[in-house]
XYZ file of C-alpha atoms in Angstrom:
743
model
C -36.594 3.835 -28.189
C -32.860 3.107 -27.761
C -32.196 1.657 -31.101
C -31.817 -1.803 -29.645
C -34.800 -3.462 -31.198
C -38.412 -3.754 -29.855
C -38.812 -2.055 -26.359
C -40.930 -3.099 -23.560
C -41.097 -0.022 -21.196
C -42.677 0.254 -17.733
C -43.046 3.175 -15.438
C -43.869 2.120 -11.887
C -47.135 3.959 -11.474
C -49.070 1.123 -9.959
C -48.432 -1.908 -8.039
C -47.713 -5.266 -9.830
C -49.240 -8.137 -7.709
C -48.431 -10.863 -10.270
C -45.020 -11.744 -11.167
C -43.672 -14.028 -13.699
C -41.103 -15.264 -11.141
C -43.790 -16.436 -8.964
C -44.325 -19.732 -10.917
C -40.910 -21.132 -10.168
C -41.214 -23.533 -13.095
C -37.429 -23.296 -14.038
C -36.716 -23.380 -10.374
C -33.787 -21.091 -10.166
C -35.137 -17.837 -8.514
C -34.160 -17.683 -4.838
C -31.784 -20.570 -5.170
C -28.267 -20.183 -3.793
C -26.554 -20.606 -7.106
C -22.712 -20.182 -7.383
C -21.816 -17.001 -9.085
C -21.141 -17.698 -12.841
C -18.243 -15.293 -12.941
C -16.497 -16.902 -9.919
C -14.426 -19.483 -11.852
C -13.123 -16.609 -13.989
C -12.093 -14.613 -10.987
C -10.386 -17.473 -9.082
C -8.540 -18.459 -12.218
C -7.243 -14.954 -12.890
C -9.210 -14.675 -16.197
C -11.672 -12.070 -15.412
C -10.059 -8.910 -16.853
C -9.939 -5.886 -14.422
C -9.408 -2.340 -15.393
C -5.676 -2.569 -14.724
C -5.200 -5.820 -16.596
C -5.897 -4.679 -20.112
C -3.006 -4.945 -22.526
C -2.620 -3.014 -25.748
C 0.226 -2.630 -28.342
C 2.570 0.119 -27.627
C 0.999 0.888 -24.312
C 2.523 3.465 -22.044
C 2.355 3.468 -18.157
C 1.294 6.477 -16.418
C 1.937 7.286 -12.687
C 0.009 10.032 -11.071
C 1.705 12.767 -8.980
C -0.096 14.400 -5.966
C 0.743 17.605 -4.250
C 2.611 17.600 -1.101
C 0.606 20.354 0.587
C -2.918 20.797 1.394
C -3.735 24.404 0.463
C -2.337 27.069 -1.951
C -1.288 27.119 -5.559
C 1.016 25.219 -7.973
C 3.684 27.637 -9.049
C 5.478 25.387 -11.528
C 6.179 21.876 -12.390
C 9.606 21.232 -13.810
C 8.847 18.553 -16.424
C 12.336 18.729 -17.920
C 13.922 17.637 -14.772
C 12.654 13.973 -15.363
C 12.212 13.819 -19.067
C 15.910 12.899 -19.429
C 15.555 9.833 -17.363
C 15.781 6.748 -19.618
C 12.434 5.118 -20.466
C 10.511 8.411 -19.490
C 8.201 9.455 -22.516
C 6.512 12.701 -21.190
C 5.123 14.407 -18.200
C 1.649 15.768 -18.778
C 0.030 18.467 -16.884
C -3.200 20.383 -17.524
C -4.033 22.810 -14.928
C -7.548 23.489 -16.435
C -8.781 20.206 -17.578
C -7.568 17.821 -14.960
C -10.226 17.131 -12.391
C -9.719 18.175 -8.993
C -11.941 15.716 -7.231
C -13.830 12.613 -8.025
C -17.322 12.951 -9.377
C -20.339 12.035 -7.245
C -22.370 9.005 -8.236
C -25.252 9.602 -10.699
C -24.005 12.984 -11.657
C -23.678 13.615 -15.401
C -21.764 16.869 -15.273
C -17.980 17.153 -15.110
C -16.747 17.262 -11.716
C -14.823 20.255 -10.365
C -11.884 20.809 -12.730
C -8.782 22.980 -12.431
C -5.883 21.803 -10.338
C -3.603 24.783 -10.003
C -5.532 25.726 -6.782
C -4.746 23.120 -4.196
C -7.874 22.061 -2.061
C -6.292 19.052 -0.169
C -3.051 17.149 0.288
C -2.404 14.577 -2.654
C -4.514 16.379 -5.159
C -3.412 15.031 -8.599
C -1.667 17.606 -10.633
C 0.489 15.512 -13.055
C 0.972 12.176 -14.646
C 4.412 10.817 -15.649
C 4.516 8.523 -18.732
C 7.074 5.960 -19.432
C 7.796 2.663 -21.140
C 7.446 0.702 -17.788
C 5.525 1.280 -14.694
C 8.694 1.183 -12.593
C 10.390 3.861 -14.609
C 7.262 6.217 -14.344
C 7.002 5.518 -10.711
C 10.683 6.519 -10.143
C 10.182 9.769 -12.350
C 7.109 10.613 -10.537
C 8.734 10.491 -7.214
C 11.516 12.848 -8.369
C 9.241 15.412 -10.313
C 10.009 18.865 -8.778
C 6.947 20.940 -7.988
C 7.028 24.423 -6.637
C 4.184 25.737 -4.416
C 2.835 28.864 -3.032
C 1.428 27.481 0.223
C -1.603 29.051 1.908
C -3.341 28.543 5.242
C -5.963 25.763 5.258
C -8.570 24.461 7.426
C -7.811 20.797 8.702
C -9.263 20.723 12.243
C -12.959 20.053 12.069
C -13.452 20.576 15.713
C -11.701 24.065 15.605
C -14.226 25.079 12.794
C -17.355 23.359 13.897
C -19.199 26.644 14.541
C -18.420 27.826 10.922
C -21.287 26.045 9.151
C -23.157 26.359 5.898
C -26.415 24.501 4.877
C -25.991 22.562 1.759
C -28.633 22.138 -0.869
C -30.807 18.986 -0.632
C -29.369 15.845 -2.088
C -30.486 12.319 -1.676
C -32.112 13.659 1.563
C -33.382 17.042 2.528
C -30.737 18.987 4.289
C -33.241 20.323 6.785
C -36.672 18.867 7.750
C -38.911 19.919 10.335
C -42.228 18.824 11.586
C -43.931 19.895 14.794
C -41.993 21.249 17.825
C -39.258 19.024 19.109
C -38.126 21.394 21.885
C -41.635 21.528 23.297
C -42.006 17.908 23.308
C -38.693 17.433 24.941
C -39.797 19.807 27.786
C -43.119 17.976 28.170
C -41.882 14.281 27.912
C -41.808 11.720 30.589
C -38.402 10.475 29.538
C -35.747 12.200 27.277
C -32.460 11.347 25.799
C -30.145 14.133 24.617
C -26.897 12.747 23.304
C -24.099 13.580 20.932
C -22.406 10.780 18.906
C -19.118 11.413 17.010
C -17.945 9.305 13.991
C -14.521 9.593 12.010
C -13.891 9.794 8.362
C -13.631 6.472 6.706
C -12.222 5.014 3.421
C -14.051 2.485 1.304
C -10.924 0.420 1.047
C -12.031 -1.744 -1.945
C -9.604 -4.529 -2.830
C -9.100 -3.127 -6.386
C -7.516 0.194 -6.593
C -8.884 3.019 -9.089
C -7.450 2.422 -12.527
C -8.064 3.504 -16.079
C -6.635 2.404 -19.360
C -7.371 4.929 -22.153
C -7.368 4.135 -25.789
C -8.161 6.726 -28.489
C -9.667 5.212 -31.532
C -9.037 6.262 -35.261
C -12.447 8.047 -35.427
C -11.431 10.334 -32.551
C -13.561 8.420 -29.898
C -12.257 7.334 -26.595
C -12.547 3.947 -25.065
C -11.755 3.826 -21.324
C -11.379 0.570 -19.370
C -12.015 1.721 -15.972
C -13.004 0.525 -12.427
C -16.363 2.268 -12.362
C -19.721 1.345 -10.861
C -22.019 3.466 -13.086
C -20.650 3.437 -16.653
C -23.545 5.150 -18.188
C -23.421 8.428 -16.181
C -19.626 8.073 -15.744
C -19.148 8.284 -19.610
C -21.154 11.459 -19.518
C -18.990 12.843 -16.778
C -15.855 11.906 -18.720
C -17.118 13.429 -21.980
C -17.848 16.761 -20.358
C -14.572 16.737 -18.493
C -12.787 16.413 -21.964
C -15.192 18.486 -24.026
C -16.309 15.622 -26.134
C -19.634 14.435 -27.383
C -21.116 11.750 -25.151
C -21.322 9.530 -28.128
C -17.453 9.826 -28.409
C -16.826 8.128 -25.103
C -17.192 4.440 -24.123
C -16.413 2.923 -20.767
C -15.926 -0.681 -20.342
C -16.019 -2.036 -16.681
C -16.633 -5.857 -17.049
C -15.257 -6.685 -13.554
C -14.822 -4.442 -10.580
C -12.929 -5.493 -7.503
C -15.322 -3.642 -5.047
C -16.302 -0.090 -5.029
C -18.404 0.717 -1.785
C -19.305 4.015 -3.445
C -15.581 5.225 -4.158
C -16.105 4.290 -7.856
C -19.620 5.722 -8.390
C -18.216 8.658 -10.280
C -15.074 9.160 -12.363
C -11.784 9.659 -10.384
C -8.806 11.842 -11.372
C -6.895 8.993 -13.020
C -9.590 8.799 -15.678
C -9.124 12.180 -17.091
C -5.283 12.174 -16.587
C -5.078 8.877 -18.541
C -7.323 10.132 -21.353
C -5.450 13.488 -21.723
C -2.156 11.667 -21.657
C -3.125 9.060 -24.267
C -4.335 11.764 -26.636
C -1.114 13.724 -26.214
C 1.238 10.818 -26.538
C -0.582 9.120 -29.299
C -0.438 5.754 -27.523
C -2.863 3.809 -25.058
C -2.036 4.847 -21.420
C -2.652 2.932 -18.211
C -2.976 4.773 -14.894
C -3.404 2.831 -11.726
C -3.599 4.599 -8.423
C -1.184 3.363 -5.631
C -2.933 2.581 -2.412
C -2.040 5.843 -0.829
C -3.419 7.686 -3.677
C -6.704 5.800 -3.386
C -6.916 7.113 0.153
C -5.672 10.494 -0.528
C -7.343 11.484 -3.697
C -10.650 9.684 -4.242
C -13.447 9.989 -1.749
C -13.743 9.533 2.171
C -16.950 9.062 4.226
C -17.193 12.398 6.105
C -16.599 12.520 9.790
C -19.853 13.526 11.654
C -20.968 14.971 14.932
C -24.640 13.974 15.644
C -26.925 15.321 18.268
C -29.831 12.947 18.745
C -32.871 13.874 20.966
C -35.637 11.583 21.814
C -38.721 12.210 23.879
C -41.179 9.588 25.080
C -44.034 9.029 27.261
C -43.891 6.642 30.176
C -44.962 3.805 28.041
C -42.121 4.367 25.607
C -44.058 5.717 22.815
C -41.880 8.421 20.982
C -43.291 12.058 20.875
C -40.248 13.685 19.229
C -37.118 12.668 17.361
C -34.338 15.241 16.723
C -31.322 14.240 14.681
C -28.864 17.053 13.927
C -25.741 16.385 12.033
C -22.421 18.289 11.320
C -20.318 16.718 8.486
C -17.367 18.061 6.580
C -16.398 18.682 3.011
C -14.492 21.001 0.582
C -15.680 24.637 0.475
C -16.513 24.053 -3.264
C -18.319 20.931 -2.823
C -22.052 20.456 -1.454
C -22.246 16.791 -0.762
C -23.142 16.013 2.850
C -23.399 12.790 4.762
C -27.032 12.255 5.067
C -26.783 10.904 8.606
C -30.423 11.498 9.319
C -31.746 9.637 6.209
C -32.797 6.522 8.102
C -34.330 8.597 10.764
C -37.030 9.690 8.383
C -38.139 6.136 7.947
C -37.609 4.291 11.011
C -39.863 5.240 13.881
C -43.004 7.225 14.547
C -43.132 10.459 16.665
C -45.225 13.477 15.549
C -42.558 16.062 16.205
C -39.372 15.659 14.103
C -36.296 17.823 13.328
C -33.594 16.263 10.996
C -30.817 18.574 9.862
C -27.356 18.651 8.304
C -24.729 21.442 8.240
C -21.406 21.400 6.642
C -18.141 22.487 7.881
C -15.523 23.393 5.217
C -12.012 21.803 5.329
C -9.016 21.165 3.216
C -9.310 17.486 3.164
C -10.123 14.832 0.589
C -13.454 15.114 -1.012
C -16.428 13.661 1.063
C -18.746 11.273 -0.851
C -20.843 8.332 -0.956
C -19.535 5.244 0.951
C -21.566 2.112 1.390
C -24.985 3.119 3.067
C -24.292 6.752 2.926
C -26.187 8.213 5.860
C -27.318 5.074 7.482
C -24.016 3.456 8.163
C -23.087 6.224 10.643
C -26.278 7.772 11.369
C -27.681 4.602 12.761
C -24.873 4.486 15.309
C -26.387 7.586 16.751
C -30.112 7.002 16.480
C -29.909 3.241 17.481
C -27.534 4.125 20.468
C -29.858 6.771 21.562
C -32.631 4.188 21.282
C -30.788 1.930 23.465
C -30.129 4.827 25.995
C -33.872 5.476 26.071
C -34.626 1.800 26.629
C -32.264 1.877 29.614
C -34.111 4.919 31.149
C -37.393 3.348 30.625
C -36.162 0.009 32.061
C -37.589 -1.602 28.939
C -36.378 -4.236 26.724
C -34.690 -2.573 23.717
C -36.616 -4.669 21.275
C -39.980 -3.849 23.001
C -39.195 -0.183 22.698
C -38.595 -0.556 18.931
C -41.637 -2.469 18.410
C -43.806 0.148 20.299
C -42.602 2.766 17.846
C -42.952 0.810 14.600
C -45.415 2.877 12.652
C -47.864 1.601 9.816
C -47.993 4.835 8.012
C -44.832 6.995 7.016
C -44.864 9.659 9.853
C -43.759 12.407 7.558
C -45.356 11.601 4.166
C -48.570 10.203 5.624
C -48.586 7.290 3.005
C -48.335 3.560 3.651
C -45.082 1.641 3.524
C -44.854 -0.578 0.337
C -43.989 -3.280 2.705
C -42.714 -3.124 6.268
C -41.642 -6.117 8.477
C -39.548 -4.463 11.012
C -41.284 -6.073 13.859
C -41.087 -9.588 12.370
C -37.349 -9.174 11.675
C -36.889 -8.058 15.354
C -39.001 -11.092 16.671
C -37.738 -13.691 14.421
C -34.082 -12.539 14.855
C -34.523 -12.483 18.699
C -35.648 -16.213 18.750
C -32.717 -17.336 16.569
C -30.135 -15.333 18.586
C -31.375 -16.340 21.980
C -32.068 -12.733 23.053
C -33.935 -14.045 26.123
C -30.690 -14.883 27.634
C -29.494 -11.248 27.623
C -28.761 -9.891 31.120
C -28.680 -6.491 32.817
C -25.563 -4.208 31.738
C -22.454 -5.201 33.486
C -23.736 -8.292 35.181
C -22.568 -11.274 32.924
C -18.891 -12.255 33.393
C -16.792 -15.223 32.200
C -13.388 -15.089 33.873
C -11.676 -11.884 32.807
C -14.361 -11.304 30.134
C -17.513 -9.257 30.407
C -20.247 -10.568 28.104
C -22.976 -8.470 26.582
C -25.714 -8.532 23.819
C -26.835 -5.652 21.772
C -29.560 -5.104 19.174
C -30.227 -2.365 16.569
C -32.889 -1.753 13.873
C -31.788 -1.562 10.228
C -33.431 0.429 7.419
C -32.448 1.384 3.974
C -34.616 3.296 1.472
C -35.511 1.548 -1.713
C -34.836 3.326 -4.976
C -35.847 2.455 -8.486
C -33.584 3.775 -11.206
C -34.020 4.369 -15.016
C -32.327 1.294 -16.377
C -32.397 -0.917 -19.613
C -31.282 -4.287 -20.812
C -31.507 -6.204 -23.962
C -32.080 -10.081 -24.090
C -31.542 -12.077 -27.331
C -32.679 -15.680 -27.907
C -30.459 -17.432 -30.638
C -31.559 -20.327 -32.955
C -29.483 -22.722 -30.895
C -31.801 -22.053 -27.943
C -29.200 -20.003 -25.999
C -29.616 -16.407 -24.827
C -27.515 -13.250 -24.278
C -28.229 -10.596 -21.805
C -26.658 -7.301 -22.272
C -26.780 -4.084 -20.236
C -24.339 -1.286 -19.055
C -25.191 -2.535 -15.511
C -22.121 -3.575 -13.521
C -20.933 -6.301 -11.128
C -18.939 -4.864 -8.214
C -18.914 -8.238 -6.551
C -22.430 -8.356 -5.776
C -23.572 -11.130 -8.137
C -25.075 -9.126 -10.910
C -23.982 -11.631 -13.633
C -25.533 -14.431 -11.809
C -28.934 -12.710 -10.571
C -29.703 -11.198 -13.978
C -29.124 -14.586 -15.655
C -31.516 -16.330 -13.188
C -34.310 -13.841 -13.974
C -33.862 -14.528 -17.648
C -33.606 -18.197 -17.119
C -36.710 -18.434 -15.023
C -38.974 -16.448 -17.492
C -37.682 -17.945 -20.614
C -37.046 -21.386 -19.304
C -33.424 -21.466 -20.639
C -30.898 -23.034 -18.302
C -28.592 -20.480 -16.614
C -25.617 -22.291 -18.115
C -26.986 -21.418 -21.632
C -27.231 -17.652 -20.962
C -24.301 -15.407 -21.827
C -24.104 -12.296 -19.788
C -22.531 -8.881 -21.146
C -22.289 -6.322 -18.515
C -20.346 -3.177 -17.763
C -20.164 -1.641 -21.391
C -21.610 1.519 -22.493
C -22.093 0.184 -25.937
C -24.834 -1.834 -24.383
C -28.263 -0.369 -23.269
C -27.893 2.287 -20.627
C -28.362 1.445 -16.953
C -28.107 3.004 -13.571
C -25.204 0.659 -12.664
C -24.322 -0.567 -9.159
C -24.938 1.960 -6.475
C -27.710 2.829 -3.598
C -28.816 -0.914 -3.552
C -30.752 -0.379 -6.656
C -28.801 -2.473 -9.062
C -30.564 -5.919 -8.896
C -34.018 -4.457 -8.662
C -33.704 -1.905 -11.418
C -31.613 -3.900 -14.079
C -33.309 -6.966 -12.982
C -36.683 -5.437 -13.740
C -35.236 -4.298 -17.212
C -34.341 -7.951 -18.027
C -37.745 -9.134 -16.693
C -39.435 -6.693 -19.109
C -37.446 -7.745 -21.987
C -38.152 -11.459 -21.321
C -41.813 -10.621 -20.795
C -41.809 -9.442 -24.407
C -39.890 -12.329 -25.566
C -42.257 -14.830 -23.894
C -45.132 -13.158 -25.750
C -43.304 -13.556 -29.035
C -42.612 -17.145 -28.461
C -46.216 -17.775 -27.628
C -47.194 -16.242 -30.841
C -44.719 -18.159 -32.916
C -46.079 -21.564 -31.306
C -49.634 -20.361 -31.803
C -50.615 -20.743 -28.260
C -52.195 -18.546 -25.760
C -49.383 -16.968 -23.468
C -51.413 -17.902 -20.396
C -51.268 -21.384 -21.530
C -47.473 -21.404 -22.422
C -44.731 -23.006 -20.200
C -41.075 -22.391 -20.753
C -38.776 -24.939 -19.087
C -35.423 -26.575 -19.738
C -35.077 -25.040 -23.108
C -38.600 -25.933 -24.424
C -41.885 -24.284 -25.097
C -44.719 -26.395 -23.830
C -48.258 -25.600 -24.714
C -51.401 -26.990 -26.413
C -50.186 -30.440 -25.683
C -46.964 -29.880 -27.813
C -43.371 -29.469 -26.778
C -41.007 -27.487 -28.960
C -37.270 -26.443 -28.624
C -37.373 -22.691 -28.054
C -34.570 -22.216 -30.551
C -36.833 -23.628 -33.303
C -39.438 -20.814 -32.652
C -37.055 -17.721 -32.845
C -36.226 -17.986 -36.550
C -32.954 -16.337 -37.053
C -33.102 -14.915 -33.541
C -35.474 -12.949 -31.342
C -34.548 -9.841 -29.244
C -36.199 -7.277 -26.942
C -35.096 -4.546 -24.741
C -36.623 -3.835 -21.334
C -36.803 -0.369 -19.858
C -37.883 0.481 -16.288
C -38.094 3.864 -14.899
C -39.623 5.103 -11.366
C -43.272 6.359 -11.220
C -45.949 7.328 -8.923
C -45.453 4.321 -6.669
C -42.330 6.214 -5.036
C -44.800 8.938 -4.022
C -47.795 6.902 -3.156
C -45.899 4.462 -0.905
C -42.817 4.801 1.305
C -40.294 2.043 0.179
C -37.609 0.706 2.313
C -35.955 -2.475 3.438
C -36.045 -3.245 7.210
C -34.175 -5.490 9.490
C -32.427 -6.057 12.834
C -28.940 -6.695 13.996
C -27.977 -8.771 16.973
C -24.466 -8.864 18.294
C -22.718 -10.548 21.406
C -19.319 -9.250 22.538
C -16.776 -9.994 25.123
C -14.791 -7.163 26.711
C -11.598 -7.893 28.616
C -11.487 -6.127 31.961
C -7.708 -6.273 32.096
C -6.792 -4.883 28.542
C -10.140 -3.384 27.268
C -9.922 -5.600 24.219
C -13.522 -6.177 22.552
C -14.236 -9.184 20.741
C -17.279 -9.790 18.701
C -18.314 -13.306 19.498
C -21.308 -13.827 17.232
C -23.722 -11.790 15.038
C -27.075 -12.345 13.399
C -28.895 -10.238 10.881
C -32.561 -10.632 10.217
C -33.582 -8.821 7.036
C -36.774 -8.158 5.037
C -36.133 -6.720 1.748
C -38.709 -8.260 -0.683
C -38.077 -11.213 -2.791
C -34.557 -12.790 -2.349
C -33.263 -13.606 -5.910
C -30.282 -15.617 -4.927
C -29.997 -16.977 -1.290
C -26.162 -17.153 -1.566
C -25.387 -13.850 -3.010
C -27.818 -12.010 -0.764
C -26.456 -13.707 2.228
C -23.047 -12.736 1.100
C -24.010 -9.054 0.935
C -25.383 -9.194 4.260
C -22.279 -10.844 5.695
C -20.138 -8.175 4.142
C -22.339 -5.293 5.452
C -22.184 -6.849 8.918
C -18.398 -6.956 8.731
C -18.544 -3.295 7.715
C -20.534 -2.682 10.911
C -17.684 -4.327 12.936
C -15.147 -1.997 11.442
C -17.290 1.046 11.892
C -17.884 0.182 15.520
C -14.500 -0.921 16.550
C -11.636 -0.208 14.226
C -11.950 2.107 11.359
C -10.727 5.629 11.661
C -9.272 7.721 8.780
C -6.792 10.250 10.505
C -5.755 13.621 9.245
C -3.051 15.593 10.776
C -4.953 18.644 11.987
C -1.794 20.771 11.576
C -1.235 20.071 7.891
C -4.204 18.167 6.383
C -1.968 15.157 5.596
C -3.560 11.762 5.843
C -1.650 9.899 8.456
C -2.878 6.283 7.805
C -3.034 5.999 4.065
C -2.896 2.373 3.563
C -4.366 -0.943 4.607
C -1.453 -1.466 7.073
C -2.590 1.394 9.296
C -6.226 1.974 8.295
C -7.819 -0.868 10.138
C -10.514 -2.793 8.535
C -11.749 -5.978 10.291
C -9.555 -9.005 9.352
C -10.375 -12.741 9.814
C -9.544 -12.728 13.544
C -12.004 -9.885 14.013
C -14.976 -11.506 12.331
C -17.021 -14.235 14.231
C -19.454 -16.719 12.997
C -22.224 -14.776 11.554
C -25.903 -15.732 10.691
C -28.190 -14.322 8.208
C -32.082 -14.680 8.347
C -34.388 -13.494 5.546
C -38.006 -12.714 6.527
C -40.254 -13.954 3.782
C -41.555 -10.887 1.879
C -42.745 -9.462 -1.557
C -43.095 -5.986 -2.300
C -45.577 -5.466 -5.131
C -45.295 -1.663 -5.148
C -41.380 -1.691 -5.785
C -41.221 -3.435 -9.115
C -42.469 -6.631 -10.958
C -39.861 -8.786 -9.584
C -41.025 -7.892 -5.921
C -37.367 -7.364 -4.765
C -35.736 -4.557 -2.811
C -31.880 -3.755 -2.401
C -30.141 -5.527 0.388
C -26.504 -4.671 0.051
C -26.629 -1.539 1.988
C -29.404 -2.913 4.498
C -26.795 -5.288 5.785
C -24.524 -2.526 7.181
C -27.253 -0.213 8.499
C -27.390 -0.608 12.165
C -24.758 -3.401 12.350
C -22.240 -1.113 14.101
C -24.842 -0.040 16.615
C -25.737 -3.382 17.660
C -22.022 -3.811 18.328
C -21.865 -0.772 20.274
C -24.949 -1.541 22.358
C -23.579 -4.908 23.046
C -20.425 -3.164 24.596
C -22.615 -1.194 26.759
C -24.654 -4.154 27.848
C -21.262 -5.955 28.644
C -19.637 -3.105 30.497
C -22.108 -0.419 31.455
C -19.951 2.022 29.615
C -21.678 4.108 26.951
C -19.120 5.096 24.459
C -20.434 7.740 21.918
C -17.158 8.501 20.116
C -16.232 5.974 17.466
C -14.491 3.563 16.929
C -14.681 2.098 20.291
C -10.968 1.521 20.998
C -9.773 0.064 24.225
C -8.585 3.526 25.579
C -12.150 4.551 25.648
C -12.878 1.754 28.065
C -9.960 0.999 30.298
C -10.329 3.712 32.861
C -14.078 2.807 33.413
C -13.757 -0.961 33.743
C -14.146 -2.675 36.946
C -11.111 -3.687 39.031
C -9.526 -6.880 38.122
């Protein structure tokens, strides 16, 4: 099918109750194995996009605009060409990309940079023999603008909205009559929550090293999460055949969605390398990453809840305003988790866009849930207070067994178990009424929030080869963005083939290998992992045939094939080598079941009555996301998500000047992500679960489940500590001080 040997394809049209991972013969699935790429990273020998070196390589520094709306009139390239070491200044007003591409798209992103849509829009790249010379010349490059009036103040234009087309979630959804249900309800909540723009703030900046081959093809060594679709975006941006573009992304220093699609530096480096006739490396500065890639949109969310006297929801309304550029249709799907989480026959979930001249809005870790759950779970906490009901009990009373919108069963759903088991481990029974627990000058509170993240299966493939020496190679265009893909995929192959993990070589992040969906949307391990599973399933059959035994009677363990009272080294059964390609794609199960991971976050905070400072003292996350493939990497993903939640609740705020559109805090010095002192001891608990409807490995994504609801648990804990409900994030001390009790 793909030209990579025999292919074992599966469309997820039916459940798979039996899994080859169930036997546990090799004993590696679920174990907390160390990441096999760890030693390379800590020793500095894992090569990232900005670290590739080529003979005769030139260094490119990008130049962004100094206005936020208008046109570029001229760029005086001759003014800096005379600087010693400068090689060229490349501008291409038509082909340079204006904005980063969205993840999964295969078309070119918006091109043409003469019209300016936001401050920092990339319009040129300066090339030099050294980075330092290129940086100096880029800073001096004269650009003449024709400035126009732009829209920079979201609040000033909040009434000028447009309805975007449906995306990952429907822009508008209506079921029943929320207004009538609100009027008839025993208890209601009608609250508006406001969240600011955020930046992914990955450790590694966006970077591309472009090399044109003799046959006219392009190899781009880039920091990209989804090489297969990114190569298609890049090819179309450059007017090339897809076969002429290769992307290599072996190691990626975090992405969190900002590297799902190609960013401006990729096309600029490629065009510059072509024009110069030399390899070109272009690395965005930290301010450029903030100014010219993507942000999570700010939102204004109105949440309405209606319930009877027993706390049973009769209506949920979740209406969101978000922002983006006028030419772009992506919207922050803040209501996406609301579709899945609670019952209630009357439902209204909408999203509207406000056009602004600010950096592109795009996917950031758990797009939708990360900020949407702040509003929904905050409103649920408000409802519990009005009902004088424990917040956990309220959530359990509204835990449906059938999807309230699609009227299909959940593939697996253990929200109540996650709440109950988490509550016991956290000591929820010690929680007191709001504003009543005090330790000296500190007010102490506990908060809880549910977690949900839709599970997605994506079209992916992987090739597995067994060599005559008994070792194996797994190759796929799948990536590892710090999530543990190298290790997890090796564990799957090891468990099924009985080959020790240390004897498996991994080749990831190269579009010369079988295509894959890449890392995004928490689908990576399940989708690419299933592709590896399918390839190994086929190889297992081939080994049984070579040994002359029935496959059901075959055991593969520690490099040996055991069956019919015989034990033979696997390498002796593969001749000159065996290979198979696994290919998985979504099917009917996505429509016949509602698939998601569920969980619960618990937080304890202390708020100082003198300073208003909030400290998170401890957190616990309880998650149900199918089979856990590696306890250590899964726990790490959850800890990272919970840390994101602390930032969402307390510190992160991407600030644009409403007069000029200029980003005020465009670096990690002033954009405040949680640091060590902000992050307490955190615990993670996994609810034992298998999802036979999701895939043959029975696993679901967990990376974004860990952030979903985490910030809401912190915010609800702040309320429990102080009795102050803050609905505008982040919860900084100025929003608490004037309401705190007297010292």
